[in-house]
């Protein structure tokens, strides 16, 4: 039974995927106005728990009560109408819609002018009113647009100047902000935030923390998943720790953080033997080179004489704030964007004009930002997609076995839908998929984004292992300090220009890197 004073009450909530129990008999109570954080390693079941609360998934056992009403298994639309809003681990915006229209969608449950008095003829009448747009519909739309502007104003100058821009043109951090603004447009009574600061630099994280604190002060009830412990400890009334689907600890932040079980499960033991890679004494041979690259999107210049070299057998990281041009650099290497001038060479041959499949066949594989798996395909099928350029079936089967040795956790999930995996597990699938093409170089876009500290360590260890097996690595990464621990060389990009470069050992302690790393032309 739900507690009488609970806004949200979970009892025995359980969800299984085949033989894997993702959420295992979870009990949770959330009082009105409370902010409770859920932490734990990737794969602990946190996002699956959110999916059960918000109707995206149905539990195998247990109940969900909201304000005393049993809402177990109700659809997401019904739950939105009840006042439950959420954001997602990987931001979901409508790329071709404007910022305004994306946020307006969040207010759909509050539309009244198009709602008919007679439900039977509802759909046809709603469509007619939306198309004809009588005065009542126009007035309601104008009122909602003013509400949206007020919501966007919460983000300072981050979104309002971009209110008419398509969402695809925004930086990653701004797309996250749009998603949160859309959730707020619903005027929720309960807000579930799934890693709202994933992929954000320290400045952006501080801004998001201030916003969440403001929402809490206004009385909004919040359930938060977040890996950044400083933010969790400052905001939370209580902290719940999950591991392997179970609740292993609950209580005030300080008590939870010092719990040995939490330290073991969530923080791990650190990056074993992490240190900046040593270069050979002789000058290494270049494998990839970007030379005086200038890139434009329409009239806007993104790169200014960009020059980067990745030596054979080295790890090179590209650092910089959001909207500094890092992801566009990746797209140029992979042939997805063509620079206006300059050249990109791999093993001495130009890549300009080649298609992405041709570039993959040359020996470059990609681990994209946000993993980009085929969610409804199995883990096995996703990994094998990386071998699409190969015809040697026996060797492909051997390489699949090798991937399961390199990523042993995936062996337990080969038949599982990739979309049901945790962020850390999805990252491993993306890395295994890339390796299946037997590349000479992997380009990785934000490989640690949204991962718990334990999984960050594992991913960085895997990158070092891959590199030690002879694969060169070019990675874009927000976490500068960790990237510099495993890299040979690094470049810092600011507003499309390289402002700092050199050996990772030297840059790690360079006082200039903080200002350069946090810079950016767009108020990301």
Coordinates of C-alpha atoms in Angstrom, one line a residue:
X1 CA 0.0 0.0 0.0
X2 CA 1.1 3.6 -0.7
X3 CA 1.9 5.8 2.2
X4 CA -0.8 8.4 2.7
X5 CA 1.5 11.4 2.5
X6 CA 3.3 10.2 -0.6
X7 CA 2.9 11.9 -4.0
X8 CA 4.6 9.0 -5.7
X9 CA 4.7 5.5 -4.2
X10 CA 6.3 2.4 -5.7
X11 CA 5.8 -1.1 -4.2
X12 CA 7.7 -4.2 -5.3
X13 CA 8.3 -2.7 -8.8
X14 CA 9.9 -5.3 -10.9
X15 CA 10.9 -5.5 -14.6
X16 CA 12.6 -8.4 -16.4
X17 CA 14.2 -8.6 -19.8
X18 CA 14.5 -12.3 -20.5
X19 CA 16.7 -13.7 -17.8
X20 CA 17.9 -10.2 -16.7
X21 CA 16.0 -8.5 -13.9
X22 CA 16.6 -4.8 -14.6
X23 CA 14.4 -3.5 -11.7
X24 CA 14.1 -5.9 -8.7
X25 CA 11.3 -5.3 -6.2
X26 CA 11.9 -1.6 -5.7
X27 CA 10.0 0.3 -3.0
X28 CA 10.1 4.1 -3.1
X29 CA 8.1 7.0 -1.6
X30 CA 8.4 10.6 -2.8
X31 CA 6.6 13.3 -0.8
X32 CA 5.2 16.4 -2.3
X33 CA 7.9 19.1 -2.8
X34 CA 10.7 16.6 -2.2
X35 CA 13.8 16.1 -4.5
X36 CA 15.1 12.6 -4.4
X37 CA 18.1 11.5 -6.5
X38 CA 18.7 8.0 -7.8
X39 CA 22.4 7.2 -8.4
X40 CA 24.2 4.0 -9.3
X41 CA 26.4 2.5 -12.1
X42 CA 25.2 2.3 -15.6
X43 CA 23.1 -0.8 -15.9
X44 CA 21.7 -0.5 -12.4
X45 CA 18.2 -0.1 -13.6
X46 CA 17.7 3.7 -13.0
X47 CA 16.3 4.6 -16.4
X48 CA 14.2 1.4 -16.6
X49 CA 12.6 2.6 -13.3
X50 CA 11.8 5.9 -14.9
X51 CA 10.2 4.1 -17.8
X52 CA 8.0 2.1 -15.5
X53 CA 6.8 5.2 -13.7
X54 CA 6.1 7.2 -16.9
X55 CA 4.3 4.3 -18.8
X56 CA 7.0 3.7 -21.4
X57 CA 7.4 0.2 -20.0
X58 CA 5.0 -2.1 -18.1
X59 CA 6.2 -3.8 -14.8
X60 CA 6.2 -7.6 -14.5
X61 CA 5.2 -7.1 -10.8
X62 CA 4.5 -4.3 -8.4
X63 CA 2.5 -1.1 -8.4
X64 CA 2.9 2.6 -9.1
X65 CA 0.6 5.1 -7.2
X66 CA 0.5 8.8 -7.9
X67 CA -1.4 11.0 -5.4
X68 CA -3.2 7.9 -4.1
X69 CA -4.3 6.7 -7.6
X70 CA -3.0 3.4 -9.0
X71 CA -1.4 4.4 -12.3
X72 CA 0.5 1.1 -13.0
X73 CA 0.8 0.5 -16.7
X74 CA -1.1 3.6 -17.9
X75 CA 0.1 5.1 -21.2
X76 CA 2.6 8.0 -21.2
X77 CA -0.2 10.3 -22.7
X78 CA -2.5 9.5 -19.8
X79 CA 0.3 10.1 -17.3
X80 CA 1.2 13.4 -18.9
X81 CA -2.4 14.4 -18.5
X82 CA -2.1 13.6 -14.8
X83 CA 0.8 16.0 -14.5
X84 CA 3.9 13.7 -14.8
X85 CA 6.6 15.0 -17.1
X86 CA 10.1 13.6 -17.8
X87 CA 13.3 14.2 -19.8
X88 CA 15.4 11.4 -21.3
X89 CA 19.0 10.2 -20.8
X90 CA 19.7 11.0 -24.5
X91 CA 17.9 14.2 -25.3
X92 CA 14.8 13.9 -27.6
X93 CA 13.8 17.0 -29.5
X94 CA 12.1 17.4 -32.9
X95 CA 15.1 18.5 -34.9
X96 CA 13.2 20.2 -37.8
X97 CA 10.8 22.1 -35.5
X98 CA 11.8 25.4 -33.9
X99 CA 12.6 25.9 -30.3
X100 CA 9.2 27.5 -29.8
X101 CA 7.3 24.6 -31.4
X102 CA 9.3 22.0 -29.5
X103 CA 8.4 23.6 -26.2
X104 CA 4.7 24.2 -27.2
X105 CA 4.3 20.5 -27.7
X106 CA 4.8 20.1 -24.0
X107 CA 1.6 22.1 -23.4
X108 CA -0.6 19.8 -25.5
X109 CA -2.4 18.4 -22.4
X110 CA -3.5 21.9 -21.4
X111 CA -5.2 22.8 -24.7
X112 CA -8.8 23.7 -24.1
X113 CA -10.0 25.7 -27.1
X114 CA -9.9 22.7 -29.4
X115 CA -11.5 20.3 -26.9
X116 CA -15.1 19.5 -27.8
X117 CA -17.9 19.1 -25.3
X118 CA -19.0 15.9 -27.0
X119 CA -16.2 13.3 -26.8
X120 CA -17.7 11.1 -29.6
X121 CA -17.0 13.7 -32.3
X122 CA -13.8 14.8 -30.6
X123 CA -11.0 13.9 -33.1
X124 CA -12.8 15.4 -36.1
X125 CA -13.8 18.5 -34.3
X126 CA -10.3 19.0 -32.9
X127 CA -8.8 18.7 -36.4
X128 CA -11.4 21.1 -37.8
X129 CA -10.7 23.7 -35.0
X130 CA -7.0 23.3 -35.4
X131 CA -7.2 23.9 -39.2
X132 CA -9.8 26.8 -39.1
X133 CA -8.2 28.4 -36.1
X134 CA -11.2 30.5 -34.8
X135 CA -10.6 33.4 -32.4
X136 CA -10.6 31.1 -29.3
X137 CA -7.9 28.9 -30.7
X138 CA -5.7 31.9 -31.7
X139 CA -6.1 33.5 -28.3
X140 CA -5.1 30.2 -26.5
X141 CA -2.1 29.8 -28.8
X142 CA -0.9 33.3 -28.1
X143 CA -1.3 32.8 -24.4
X144 CA 0.7 29.6 -24.6
X145 CA 3.4 31.3 -26.7
X146 CA 3.8 33.9 -23.9
X147 CA 4.1 31.1 -21.4
X148 CA 6.8 29.4 -23.5
X149 CA 8.8 32.7 -23.6
X150 CA 8.6 32.9 -19.8
X151 CA 9.8 29.3 -19.5
X152 CA 12.7 30.0 -22.0
X153 CA 13.6 33.1 -20.0
X154 CA 14.6 30.7 -17.1
X155 CA 17.6 29.8 -19.2
X156 CA 18.9 33.3 -19.5
X157 CA 20.2 34.1 -23.0
X158 CA 20.7 30.5 -23.9
X159 CA 17.4 29.9 -25.7
X160 CA 15.4 33.1 -26.2
X161 CA 17.6 34.5 -29.0
X162 CA 17.2 31.1 -30.7
X163 CA 13.4 30.8 -30.3
X164 CA 12.8 30.5 -34.0
X165 CA 15.8 28.3 -34.9
X166 CA 15.3 24.6 -35.7
X167 CA 16.4 22.4 -32.8
X168 CA 18.9 20.5 -35.0
X169 CA 21.0 23.7 -35.2
X170 CA 21.4 23.9 -31.5
X171 CA 24.4 22.8 -29.4
X172 CA 24.0 19.6 -27.4
X173 CA 23.6 21.5 -24.2
X174 CA 20.9 23.7 -25.7
X175 CA 18.9 20.7 -27.0
X176 CA 18.9 19.4 -23.4
X177 CA 17.6 22.8 -22.2
X178 CA 14.8 22.7 -24.8
X179 CA 13.8 19.2 -23.6
X180 CA 13.6 20.5 -20.0
X181 CA 11.6 23.5 -21.1
X182 CA 9.2 21.3 -23.0
X183 CA 8.7 19.2 -19.8
X184 CA 8.0 22.5 -17.8
X185 CA 5.4 23.6 -20.4
X186 CA 3.3 20.7 -19.3
X187 CA 3.1 22.4 -15.8
X188 CA 3.9 19.1 -14.1
X189 CA 3.3 18.2 -10.5
X190 CA 6.0 15.6 -10.8
X191 CA 9.1 16.0 -12.9
X192 CA 11.6 13.2 -13.7
X193 CA 15.0 14.4 -14.9
X194 CA 17.2 11.7 -16.4
X195 CA 20.8 12.9 -16.3
X196 CA 20.0 16.6 -17.2
X197 CA 23.7 17.6 -17.2
X198 CA 25.1 14.7 -19.3
X199 CA 27.6 16.1 -21.9
X200 CA 27.7 19.6 -20.2
X201 CA 30.9 21.3 -19.1
X202 CA 31.3 22.7 -15.5
X203 CA 29.8 26.1 -16.3
X204 CA 26.7 24.6 -17.9
X205 CA 26.4 22.1 -15.1
X206 CA 26.4 24.9 -12.5
X207 CA 23.6 26.7 -14.5
X208 CA 21.5 23.5 -14.7
X209 CA 22.0 22.9 -10.9
X210 CA 20.8 26.5 -10.2
X211 CA 17.7 25.9 -12.3
X212 CA 16.8 22.6 -10.6
X213 CA 17.3 24.3 -7.2
X214 CA 15.0 27.1 -8.3
X215 CA 12.3 24.6 -9.4
X216 CA 12.6 22.8 -6.1
X217 CA 12.3 26.1 -4.2
X218 CA 9.0 26.7 -6.1
X219 CA 7.6 23.5 -4.6
X220 CA 8.0 21.2 -7.7
X221 CA 8.4 17.5 -6.8
X222 CA 11.5 16.1 -8.6
X223 CA 12.9 12.6 -9.1
X224 CA 16.5 13.0 -10.4
X225 CA 19.0 10.6 -12.0
X226 CA 22.4 12.2 -12.1
X227 CA 26.1 11.0 -12.1
X228 CA 27.6 14.3 -10.9
X229 CA 27.8 13.7 -7.2
X230 CA 28.4 17.3 -6.2
X231 CA 25.1 18.3 -7.8
X232 CA 23.3 15.3 -6.2
X233 CA 24.6 16.1 -2.7
X234 CA 23.7 19.8 -2.9
X235 CA 20.2 19.4 -4.2
X236 CA 18.8 16.2 -2.7
X237 CA 16.6 15.7 0.3
X238 CA 17.4 12.0 0.0
X239 CA 19.6 9.8 -2.2
X240 CA 18.7 6.3 -3.3
X241 CA 21.5 4.0 -4.7
X242 CA 20.7 1.2 -7.1
X243 CA 22.9 -1.6 -8.3
X244 CA 21.9 -4.5 -10.6
X245 CA 18.3 -3.6 -10.2
X246 CA 18.2 -3.5 -6.4
X247 CA 18.1 -0.6 -4.0
X248 CA 21.4 -1.0 -2.0
X249 CA 21.3 2.2 0.1
X250 CA 19.0 5.1 0.9
X251 CA 19.3 8.2 3.1
X252 CA 20.9 11.7 3.4
X253 CA 23.7 12.3 0.8
X254 CA 26.6 12.3 3.2
X255 CA 25.6 9.0 4.8
X256 CA 25.1 7.4 1.4
X257 CA 28.3 8.7 0.0
X258 CA 30.3 7.1 2.8
X259 CA 28.6 3.7 2.6
X260 CA 31.1 1.0 1.5
X261 CA 28.6 -0.7 -0.7
X262 CA 28.0 2.5 -2.6
X263 CA 31.7 3.2 -3.0
X264 CA 32.2 -0.3 -4.4
X265 CA 29.2 -0.3 -6.7
X266 CA 29.1 3.3 -7.9
X267 CA 32.6 4.8 -7.7
X268 CA 34.7 1.7 -8.3
X269 CA 38.4 1.8 -7.6
X270 CA 39.5 4.5 -10.1
X271 CA 41.3 4.2 -13.4
X272 CA 43.9 1.6 -12.7
X273 CA 47.4 2.8 -13.5
X274 CA 46.0 5.8 -15.4
X275 CA 48.8 8.0 -16.7
X276 CA 49.5 10.0 -19.7
X277 CA 50.8 7.8 -22.5
X278 CA 54.4 8.0 -23.3
X279 CA 55.4 8.8 -26.9
X280 CA 58.2 7.0 -28.6
X281 CA 61.5 8.9 -28.7
X282 CA 61.5 9.2 -32.5
X283 CA 58.9 11.3 -34.3
X284 CA 55.9 9.2 -35.0
X285 CA 54.5 8.8 -38.5
X286 CA 51.3 10.8 -39.2
X287 CA 48.2 8.6 -39.9
X288 CA 45.5 11.3 -40.2
X289 CA 46.0 14.9 -41.0
X290 CA 43.6 17.8 -41.3
X291 CA 45.4 20.7 -43.0
X292 CA 44.1 24.3 -43.0
X293 CA 40.5 23.2 -43.0
X294 CA 37.8 25.9 -43.3
X295 CA 34.2 24.8 -42.8
X296 CA 31.0 26.7 -43.3
X297 CA 27.3 26.1 -42.5
X298 CA 25.7 28.5 -44.9
X299 CA 27.3 31.8 -44.2
X300 CA 28.5 30.8 -40.7
X301 CA 32.1 29.8 -40.5
X302 CA 32.7 26.9 -38.2
X303 CA 36.5 26.2 -38.6
X304 CA 39.3 28.6 -39.3
X305 CA 42.4 27.0 -40.9
X306 CA 42.0 23.9 -38.7
X307 CA 45.1 21.7 -38.6
X308 CA 45.3 18.5 -36.6
X309 CA 47.6 15.5 -36.8
X310 CA 47.0 12.0 -35.4
X311 CA 50.1 9.9 -35.3
X312 CA 50.1 6.2 -36.0
X313 CA 49.5 4.3 -32.8
X314 CA 48.6 7.4 -30.8
X315 CA 45.6 8.6 -28.8
X316 CA 44.8 12.2 -29.6
X317 CA 42.0 14.1 -27.9
X318 CA 40.2 17.2 -29.1
X319 CA 38.8 19.4 -26.2
X320 CA 36.6 22.4 -26.2
X321 CA 33.3 23.8 -25.1
X322 CA 30.0 23.1 -26.7
X323 CA 29.5 24.6 -30.2
X324 CA 33.3 25.1 -30.6
X325 CA 33.3 22.9 -33.7
X326 CA 34.4 19.5 -32.3
X327 CA 31.6 17.3 -33.7
X328 CA 31.9 19.0 -37.0
X329 CA 35.5 18.0 -37.0
X330 CA 34.4 14.4 -36.6
X331 CA 31.9 14.7 -39.5
X332 CA 34.6 16.1 -41.8
X333 CA 36.8 13.1 -41.1
X334 CA 33.9 10.7 -41.8
X335 CA 32.9 12.5 -45.0
X336 CA 29.5 13.7 -43.6
X337 CA 30.5 17.3 -44.0
X338 CA 32.7 18.7 -46.8
X339 CA 35.0 21.6 -45.9
X340 CA 35.1 24.6 -48.2
X341 CA 38.9 24.5 -48.3
X342 CA 41.8 22.5 -46.9
X343 CA 42.5 18.8 -47.0
X344 CA 42.0 15.7 -44.9
X345 CA 44.4 12.9 -45.5
X346 CA 44.6 9.3 -44.2
X347 CA 47.7 7.3 -44.7
X348 CA 48.9 9.9 -47.2
X349 CA 45.7 9.8 -49.4
X350 CA 43.0 12.5 -49.4
X351 CA 39.6 11.7 -48.0
X352 CA 37.9 14.7 -49.6
X353 CA 35.1 13.6 -51.9
X354 CA 34.9 10.0 -50.5
X355 CA 31.7 8.6 -49.2
X356 CA 31.4 7.4 -45.6
X357 CA 31.4 3.7 -46.6
X358 CA 34.5 4.3 -48.7
X359 CA 36.2 6.0 -45.7
X360 CA 35.3 3.1 -43.4
X361 CA 36.8 0.7 -46.0
X362 CA 40.0 2.8 -45.8
X363 CA 40.3 1.9 -42.1
X364 CA 38.4 4.5 -40.1
X365 CA 35.6 3.5 -37.8
X366 CA 33.3 5.7 -35.7
X367 CA 31.8 5.6 -32.2
X368 CA 29.3 8.5 -32.5
X369 CA 27.9 10.8 -29.9
X370 CA 24.9 9.2 -28.1
X371 CA 26.0 5.8 -29.4
X372 CA 23.4 5.8 -32.3
X373 CA 22.5 2.1 -31.9
X374 CA 19.5 0.4 -33.7
X375 CA 17.3 0.3 -30.6
X376 CA 14.9 -2.5 -31.8
X377 CA 17.7 -4.7 -33.0
X378 CA 19.5 -7.1 -30.7
X379 CA 23.0 -6.5 -29.3
X380 CA 24.4 -9.2 -31.6
X381 CA 22.8 -7.6 -34.7
X382 CA 24.1 -4.2 -33.7
X383 CA 27.7 -5.4 -33.3
X384 CA 27.6 -7.3 -36.6
X385 CA 26.5 -4.1 -38.4
X386 CA 30.1 -3.0 -37.9
X387 CA 31.2 -5.7 -40.3
X388 CA 29.0 -4.5 -43.2
X389 CA 32.1 -3.8 -45.3
X390 CA 33.5 -7.4 -44.9
X391 CA 32.9 -10.6 -46.7
X392 CA 35.0 -13.0 -44.6
X393 CA 32.2 -14.7 -42.6
X394 CA 34.5 -17.0 -40.6
X395 CA 36.7 -14.2 -39.6
X396 CA 33.7 -12.1 -38.7
X397 CA 32.5 -14.8 -36.4
X398 CA 36.0 -15.0 -34.8
X399 CA 35.9 -11.2 -34.3
X400 CA 32.5 -11.4 -32.6
X401 CA 34.0 -13.9 -30.1
X402 CA 36.9 -11.5 -29.6
X403 CA 34.4 -8.6 -28.9
X404 CA 32.8 -10.7 -26.2
X405 CA 36.2 -11.3 -24.6
X406 CA 36.9 -7.6 -24.7
X407 CA 33.4 -6.7 -23.5
X408 CA 32.4 -9.7 -21.4
X409 CA 29.2 -8.1 -20.1
X410 CA 27.7 -8.1 -23.6
X411 CA 27.9 -11.9 -23.8
X412 CA 25.0 -12.0 -21.4
X413 CA 22.9 -9.6 -23.5
X414 CA 23.5 -10.8 -27.1
X415 CA 19.7 -11.4 -27.7
X416 CA 18.6 -8.4 -25.8
X417 CA 17.2 -5.3 -27.6
X418 CA 20.0 -2.7 -27.7
X419 CA 17.5 0.1 -26.7
X420 CA 16.9 -1.6 -23.4
X421 CA 20.6 -1.5 -22.4
X422 CA 22.0 1.1 -20.0
X423 CA 24.1 4.0 -21.3
X424 CA 27.4 2.2 -20.4
X425 CA 26.4 -1.0 -22.0
X426 CA 25.3 0.8 -25.2
X427 CA 28.7 2.5 -25.3
X428 CA 30.4 -0.9 -25.2
X429 CA 28.1 -2.1 -28.1
X430 CA 29.0 1.0 -30.1
X431 CA 32.8 0.4 -29.5
X432 CA 32.4 -3.3 -30.4
X433 CA 30.5 -2.4 -33.5
X434 CA 33.3 0.0 -34.6
X435 CA 36.0 -2.6 -34.0
X436 CA 34.2 -5.2 -36.1
X437 CA 35.4 -3.4 -39.3
X438 CA 39.0 -4.0 -38.2
X439 CA 39.9 -0.3 -38.3
X440 CA 43.3 1.3 -38.2
X441 CA 41.8 4.3 -36.5
X442 CA 38.6 4.9 -34.4
X443 CA 37.1 8.4 -34.0
X444 CA 35.0 8.7 -30.8
X445 CA 32.6 11.5 -30.0
X446 CA 32.1 12.0 -26.3
X447 CA 32.8 8.3 -25.3
X448 CA 32.2 9.0 -21.5
X449 CA 29.1 11.2 -21.9
X450 CA 26.4 10.2 -19.4
X451 CA 28.4 7.4 -17.8
X452 CA 28.8 6.8 -14.1
X453 CA 32.4 7.1 -12.7
X454 CA 32.8 3.3 -12.7
X455 CA 31.8 3.1 -16.3
X456 CA 34.0 6.1 -17.3
X457 CA 37.0 4.2 -15.9
X458 CA 36.0 1.1 -17.8
X459 CA 35.6 2.9 -21.1
X460 CA 38.9 4.7 -20.7
X461 CA 40.6 1.5 -19.9
X462 CA 39.1 -0.1 -23.0
X463 CA 40.3 2.8 -25.1
X464 CA 43.8 2.2 -23.8
X465 CA 43.5 -1.5 -24.5
X466 CA 42.3 -0.9 -28.1
X467 CA 45.2 1.5 -28.6
X468 CA 47.8 -0.9 -27.2
X469 CA 46.5 -3.4 -29.8
X470 CA 47.6 -1.0 -32.5
X471 CA 44.5 1.1 -33.3
X472 CA 44.9 4.8 -33.3
X473 CA 42.3 6.9 -31.5
X474 CA 41.0 10.4 -32.2
X475 CA 38.4 11.4 -29.5
X476 CA 36.3 14.4 -28.7
X477 CA 35.7 14.5 -24.9
X478 CA 34.2 17.0 -22.4
X479 CA 36.0 15.5 -19.5
X480 CA 39.4 17.1 -20.1
X481 CA 41.2 15.8 -17.1
X482 CA 40.4 12.2 -17.8
X483 CA 41.0 12.5 -21.5
X484 CA 44.5 13.9 -20.9
X485 CA 45.3 11.0 -18.6
X486 CA 45.2 8.5 -21.5
X487 CA 46.1 10.6 -24.5
X488 CA 49.5 11.2 -26.1
X489 CA 48.6 14.6 -27.6
X490 CA 45.7 17.0 -27.3
X491 CA 44.3 20.0 -29.1
X492 CA 41.9 22.6 -27.6
X493 CA 39.3 24.1 -30.0
X494 CA 37.7 27.4 -29.3
X495 CA 35.2 29.1 -31.7
X496 CA 36.6 27.0 -34.5
X497 CA 40.3 27.7 -33.9
X498 CA 43.0 25.6 -32.3
X499 CA 44.1 27.8 -29.3
X500 CA 46.3 25.2 -27.5
X501 CA 48.0 22.0 -28.5
X502 CA 50.8 19.7 -27.4
X503 CA 51.7 16.7 -25.3
X504 CA 49.0 15.7 -23.0
X505 CA 51.4 15.7 -20.0
X506 CA 52.1 19.3 -20.5
X507 CA 48.6 20.4 -21.2
X508 CA 47.2 18.6 -18.1
X509 CA 48.8 21.2 -15.9
X510 CA 48.6 24.2 -18.2
X511 CA 46.7 27.0 -16.4
X512 CA 45.4 28.2 -19.8
X513 CA 43.4 25.1 -20.5
X514 CA 40.5 25.9 -18.2
X515 CA 39.6 29.2 -20.0
X516 CA 40.2 27.7 -23.4
X517 CA 38.2 24.6 -22.6
X518 CA 35.2 26.5 -21.3
X519 CA 35.1 29.0 -24.1
X520 CA 32.8 29.0 -27.1
X521 CA 31.1 31.4 -29.5
X522 CA 27.6 30.2 -28.9
X523 CA 26.3 30.5 -25.3
X524 CA 26.1 26.8 -25.4

